[in-house]
Short mmCIF file of C-alpha atoms and ligand atoms in Angstrom, two decimals:
data_model
loop_
_atom_site.label_atom_id
_atom_site.label_comp_id
_atom_site.label_asym_id
_atom_site.label_seq_id
_atom_site.Cartn_x
_atom_site.Cartn_y
_atom_site.Cartn_z
CA UNK F 134 -4.42 0.84 19.69
CA UNK F 135 -6.05 0.21 16.30
CA UNK F 136 -4.78 -2.43 13.91
CA UNK F 137 -4.86 -2.59 10.12
CA UNK F 138 -3.85 -5.19 7.58
CA UNK F 139 -2.34 -3.57 4.50
CA UNK F 140 -0.89 -5.12 1.36
CA UNK F 141 1.86 -3.81 -0.87
CA UNK F 142 1.74 -5.28 -4.35
CA UNK F 143 2.61 -4.46 -7.96
CA UNK F 144 4.84 -5.59 -10.81
CA UNK F 145 8.06 -7.49 -9.99
CA UNK F 146 11.28 -5.55 -9.33
CA UNK F 147 9.45 -2.23 -8.87
CA UNK F 148 10.89 -1.67 -5.39
CA UNK F 149 8.03 -2.96 -3.20
CA UNK F 150 10.24 -4.79 -0.71
CA UNK F 151 12.62 -1.83 -0.47
CA UNK F 152 9.65 0.51 0.07
CA UNK F 153 8.07 -1.79 2.67
CA UNK F 154 11.34 -1.97 4.59
CA UNK F 155 11.49 1.82 4.61
CA UNK F 156 7.94 2.10 5.97
CA UNK F 157 8.59 -0.49 8.66
CA UNK F 158 11.94 0.75 9.88
CA UNK F 159 12.61 4.07 8.16
CA UNK F 160 16.00 2.79 7.08
CA UNK F 161 16.96 1.43 3.70
CA UNK F 162 19.97 -0.50 2.59
CA UNK F 163 20.47 -1.99 -0.83
CA UNK F 164 23.23 -4.44 -1.61
CA UNK F 165 22.42 -4.00 -5.29
CA UNK F 166 21.41 -7.66 -5.39
CA UNK F 167 17.80 -8.56 -6.17
CA UNK F 168 16.18 -11.11 -3.87
CA UNK F 169 12.68 -11.84 -5.18
CA UNK F 170 10.04 -12.11 -2.46
CA UNK F 171 8.88 -15.71 -2.21
CA UNK F 172 5.11 -15.45 -2.08
CA UNK F 173 4.64 -13.03 0.77
CA UNK F 174 6.46 -11.52 3.74
CA UNK F 175 4.70 -9.86 6.68
CA UNK F 176 6.12 -6.80 8.43
CA UNK F 177 4.66 -5.53 11.69
CA UNK F 178 5.25 -2.02 12.94
CA UNK F 179 3.52 0.83 14.68
CA UNK F 180 2.87 4.31 13.44
CA UNK F 181 0.91 7.40 14.43
CA UNK F 182 -1.58 9.33 12.38
CA UNK F 183 -4.48 11.76 12.69
CA UNK F 184 -8.03 11.13 11.60
CA UNK F 185 -8.79 13.40 8.62
CA UNK F 186 -12.09 14.97 9.76
CA UNK F 187 -11.37 15.52 13.45
CA UNK F 188 -7.56 15.61 13.53
CA UNK F 189 -7.77 13.14 16.44
CA UNK F 190 -4.42 11.33 16.91
CA UNK F 191 -4.43 7.56 16.52
CA UNK F 192 -1.70 5.10 17.45
CA UNK F 193 -1.82 2.30 14.94
CA UNK F 194 -0.42 -1.15 14.61
CA UNK F 195 0.26 -2.10 10.98
CA UNK F 196 0.55 -5.53 9.46
CA UNK F 197 2.08 -4.90 6.04
CA UNK F 198 1.92 -7.90 3.70
CA UNK F 199 4.70 -7.52 1.12
CA UNK F 200 3.28 -9.62 -1.68
CA UNK F 201 5.25 -10.88 -4.67
CA UNK F 202 3.85 -9.67 -7.98
CA UNK F 203 4.87 -12.95 -9.57
CA UNK F 204 1.79 -14.74 -10.88
CA UNK F 205 3.40 -18.06 -9.91
CA UNK F 206 1.95 -17.32 -6.46
CA UNK F 207 -1.48 -16.28 -7.75
CA UNK F 208 -3.18 -19.23 -6.05
CA UNK F 209 -2.20 -17.71 -2.68
CA UNK F 210 -3.64 -14.26 -3.43
CA UNK F 211 -7.14 -14.91 -2.03
CA UNK F 212 -5.56 -15.97 1.29
CA UNK F 213 -3.28 -12.93 1.25
CA UNK F 214 -6.06 -10.44 0.48
CA UNK F 215 -8.48 -11.93 3.01
CA UNK F 216 -9.41 -9.27 5.59
CA UNK F 217 -7.15 -6.56 4.12
CA UNK F 218 -8.20 -2.97 4.75
CA UNK F 219 -5.85 -1.19 2.37
CA UNK F 220 -3.58 -1.71 -0.64
CA UNK F 221 -0.42 0.09 -1.70
CA UNK F 222 -0.15 -0.56 -5.43
CA UNK F 223 3.42 0.26 -6.36
CA UNK F 224 4.89 0.32 -9.86
CA UNK F 225 8.12 1.58 -11.36
CA UNK F 226 7.38 4.86 -13.13
CA UNK F 227 10.33 4.27 -15.51
CA UNK F 228 9.18 0.84 -16.63
CA UNK F 229 5.60 -0.34 -16.42
CA UNK F 230 2.59 -1.42 -18.42
CA UNK F 231 -0.70 0.24 -17.51
CA UNK F 232 -2.64 -3.01 -18.12
CA UNK F 233 -0.47 -4.76 -15.52
CA UNK F 234 -1.25 -2.09 -12.90
CA UNK F 235 -4.97 -2.35 -13.76
CA UNK F 236 -4.85 -6.10 -13.40
CA UNK F 237 -3.27 -5.86 -9.90
CA UNK F 238 -5.99 -3.35 -9.00
CA UNK F 239 -8.68 -5.82 -10.07
CA UNK F 240 -7.12 -8.74 -8.20
CA UNK F 241 -6.20 -6.94 -4.97
CA UNK F 242 -8.76 -4.13 -4.63
CA UNK F 243 -11.78 -4.94 -6.81
CA UNK F 244 -12.09 -8.64 -5.97
CA UNK F 245 -12.29 -8.08 -2.22
CA UNK F 246 -14.61 -5.09 -2.57
CA UNK F 247 -12.32 -2.37 -1.22
CA UNK F 248 -13.26 1.23 -2.01
CA UNK F 249 -11.10 3.56 -4.09
CA UNK F 250 -9.87 5.45 -1.01
CA UNK F 251 -8.48 2.19 0.38
CA UNK F 252 -5.89 2.05 -2.39
CA UNK F 253 -2.85 4.28 -2.86
CA UNK F 254 -1.09 4.15 -6.22
CA UNK F 255 2.64 4.69 -5.94
CA UNK F 256 4.50 5.67 -9.11
CA UNK F 257 7.92 4.86 -7.68
CA UNK F 258 11.33 5.86 -8.97
CA UNK F 259 14.54 4.14 -7.92
CA UNK F 260 17.00 5.49 -10.46
CA UNK F 261 18.74 8.83 -10.54
CA UNK F 262 17.06 9.96 -13.76
CA UNK F 263 14.70 12.94 -13.73
CA UNK F 264 11.30 12.05 -12.34
CA UNK F 265 8.18 12.35 -14.49
CA UNK F 266 4.54 12.86 -13.72
CA UNK F 267 2.46 9.95 -14.91
CA UNK F 268 -1.31 10.12 -15.25
CA UNK F 269 -2.97 7.68 -12.87
CA UNK F 270 -3.61 4.33 -14.59
CA UNK F 271 -6.70 3.94 -12.36
CA UNK F 272 -9.03 6.95 -12.41
CA UNK F 273 -10.37 8.16 -9.02
CA UNK F 274 -7.57 6.46 -7.09
CA UNK F 275 -5.06 8.74 -5.43
CA UNK F 276 -1.58 8.47 -6.88
CA UNK F 277 1.72 9.76 -5.51
CA UNK F 278 5.13 9.99 -7.20
CA UNK F 279 7.91 8.79 -4.95
CA UNK F 280 11.69 8.70 -4.86
CA UNK F 281 12.98 7.42 -1.53
CA UNK F 282 16.51 8.59 -2.28
CA UNK F 283 15.33 12.15 -2.89
CA UNK F 284 12.38 12.69 -0.58
CA UNK F 285 11.73 10.09 2.12
CA UNK F 286 9.81 12.61 4.28
CA UNK F 287 7.21 13.06 1.55
CA UNK F 288 6.67 9.28 1.48
CA UNK F 289 6.23 9.17 5.25
CA UNK F 290 3.76 12.08 5.19
CA UNK F 291 1.65 10.59 2.39
CA UNK F 292 1.68 7.16 4.03
CA UNK F 293 0.50 8.65 7.33
CA UNK F 294 -2.32 10.48 5.54
CA UNK F 295 -3.32 7.22 3.85
CA UNK F 296 -3.36 5.57 7.28
CA UNK F 297 -5.61 8.38 8.53
CA UNK F 298 -8.12 7.64 5.76
CA UNK F 299 -7.96 3.88 6.41
CA UNK F 300 -8.45 4.22 10.18
CA UNK F 301 -11.23 6.72 9.70
CA UNK F 302 -12.98 4.14 7.47
CA UNK F 303 -12.42 1.40 10.06
CA UNK F 304 -13.85 3.63 12.78
CA UNK F 305 -16.94 4.45 10.68
CA UNK F 306 -17.62 0.74 10.15
CA UNK F 307 -17.20 0.07 13.90
CA UNK F 308 -19.54 2.97 14.75
CA UNK F 309 -22.16 1.64 12.32
CA UNK F 310 -21.87 -1.84 13.83
CA UNK F 311 -22.29 -0.47 17.35
CA UNK F 312 -25.34 1.55 16.25
CA UNK F 313 -26.74 -1.62 14.68
CA UNK F 314 -26.26 -3.55 17.93
CA UNK F 315 -27.85 -0.78 20.00
CA UNK F 316 -30.70 -0.54 17.46
CA UNK F 317 -31.32 -4.29 17.62
CA UNK F 318 -31.51 -4.40 21.38
CA UNK F 319 -34.11 -1.63 21.64
N1 GDP G 498 19.05 2.42 -4.46
C1 GDP G 498 17.78 1.99 -4.54
N2 GDP G 498 17.57 0.71 -4.89
C2 GDP G 498 16.30 0.28 -4.92
C3 GDP G 498 15.19 1.14 -4.63
N3 GDP G 498 14.04 0.43 -4.75
C4 GDP G 498 14.43 -0.81 -5.10
N4 GDP G 498 15.78 -0.91 -5.22
C5 GDP G 498 16.55 -2.11 -5.61
O1 GDP G 498 15.88 -2.65 -6.76
C6 GDP G 498 15.81 -4.07 -6.68
C7 GDP G 498 14.35 -4.53 -6.69
O2 GDP G 498 13.71 -4.01 -5.53
P1 GDP G 498 12.69 -4.87 -4.66
O3 GDP G 498 12.25 -3.96 -3.57
O4 GDP G 498 13.25 -6.18 -4.26
O5 GDP G 498 11.52 -5.09 -5.75
P2 GDP G 498 10.15 -5.92 -5.64
O6 GDP G 498 10.29 -7.12 -6.52
O7 GDP G 498 9.10 -4.98 -6.19
O8 GDP G 498 9.91 -6.25 -4.20
C8 GDP G 498 16.54 -4.47 -5.40
O9 GDP G 498 17.88 -4.80 -5.72
C9 GDP G 498 16.48 -3.19 -4.56
O10 GDP G 498 17.54 -3.10 -3.63
C10 GDP G 498 15.46 2.51 -4.29
O11 GDP G 498 14.56 3.33 -4.04
N5 GDP G 498 16.79 2.87 -4.26
MG1 MG G 499 9.71 -8.08 -3.24
#
């Protein structure tokens, strides 16, 4: 069983906690009330994916850190990002500022040296209005347009593909380390 630490972050009230709950349990319930996340909340769940190159199935254990986008908690961000292997950067496609998304990218992806493939941009929609296609605020980073009410299966499929890319990256690093150890002992 492989394990990964992922973070979900983005502007406040975009639907991160709702989205995280869906990923962790595949059920969603909204009372209509907004309960801001205080700092961070960690969800643990398992999932299955396939490695992109080989198609090899992988059972994975996910630690999903649902991080508040409120800058009040900014001092905690280095502790939250420490050791993360992937970031879901979620924003509300009906109400967002591109500079805010860029700034989360810098703080959560750039600062800890993650590669572009380790981030998934999620242009989320939680209202019943017609969806739009938004150009990615961060070039070279994959973006998906989501509406959990309309197409939860699409979200699950894209998330599993993201996991495949993350676990493939983790495996490559492990293989390199093992080669290094073997190389050093010869
Ligand atoms: N019906 C519905 N409500 C949503 C959806 N996403 C978020 N909400 C509601 O919008 C509010 C803010 O969502 P939340 O996930 O707490 O935002 P966060 O601050 O980004 O974590 C909450 O009242 C949620 O229940 C959605 O896809 N459908
Ligand atoms: Mg939240």
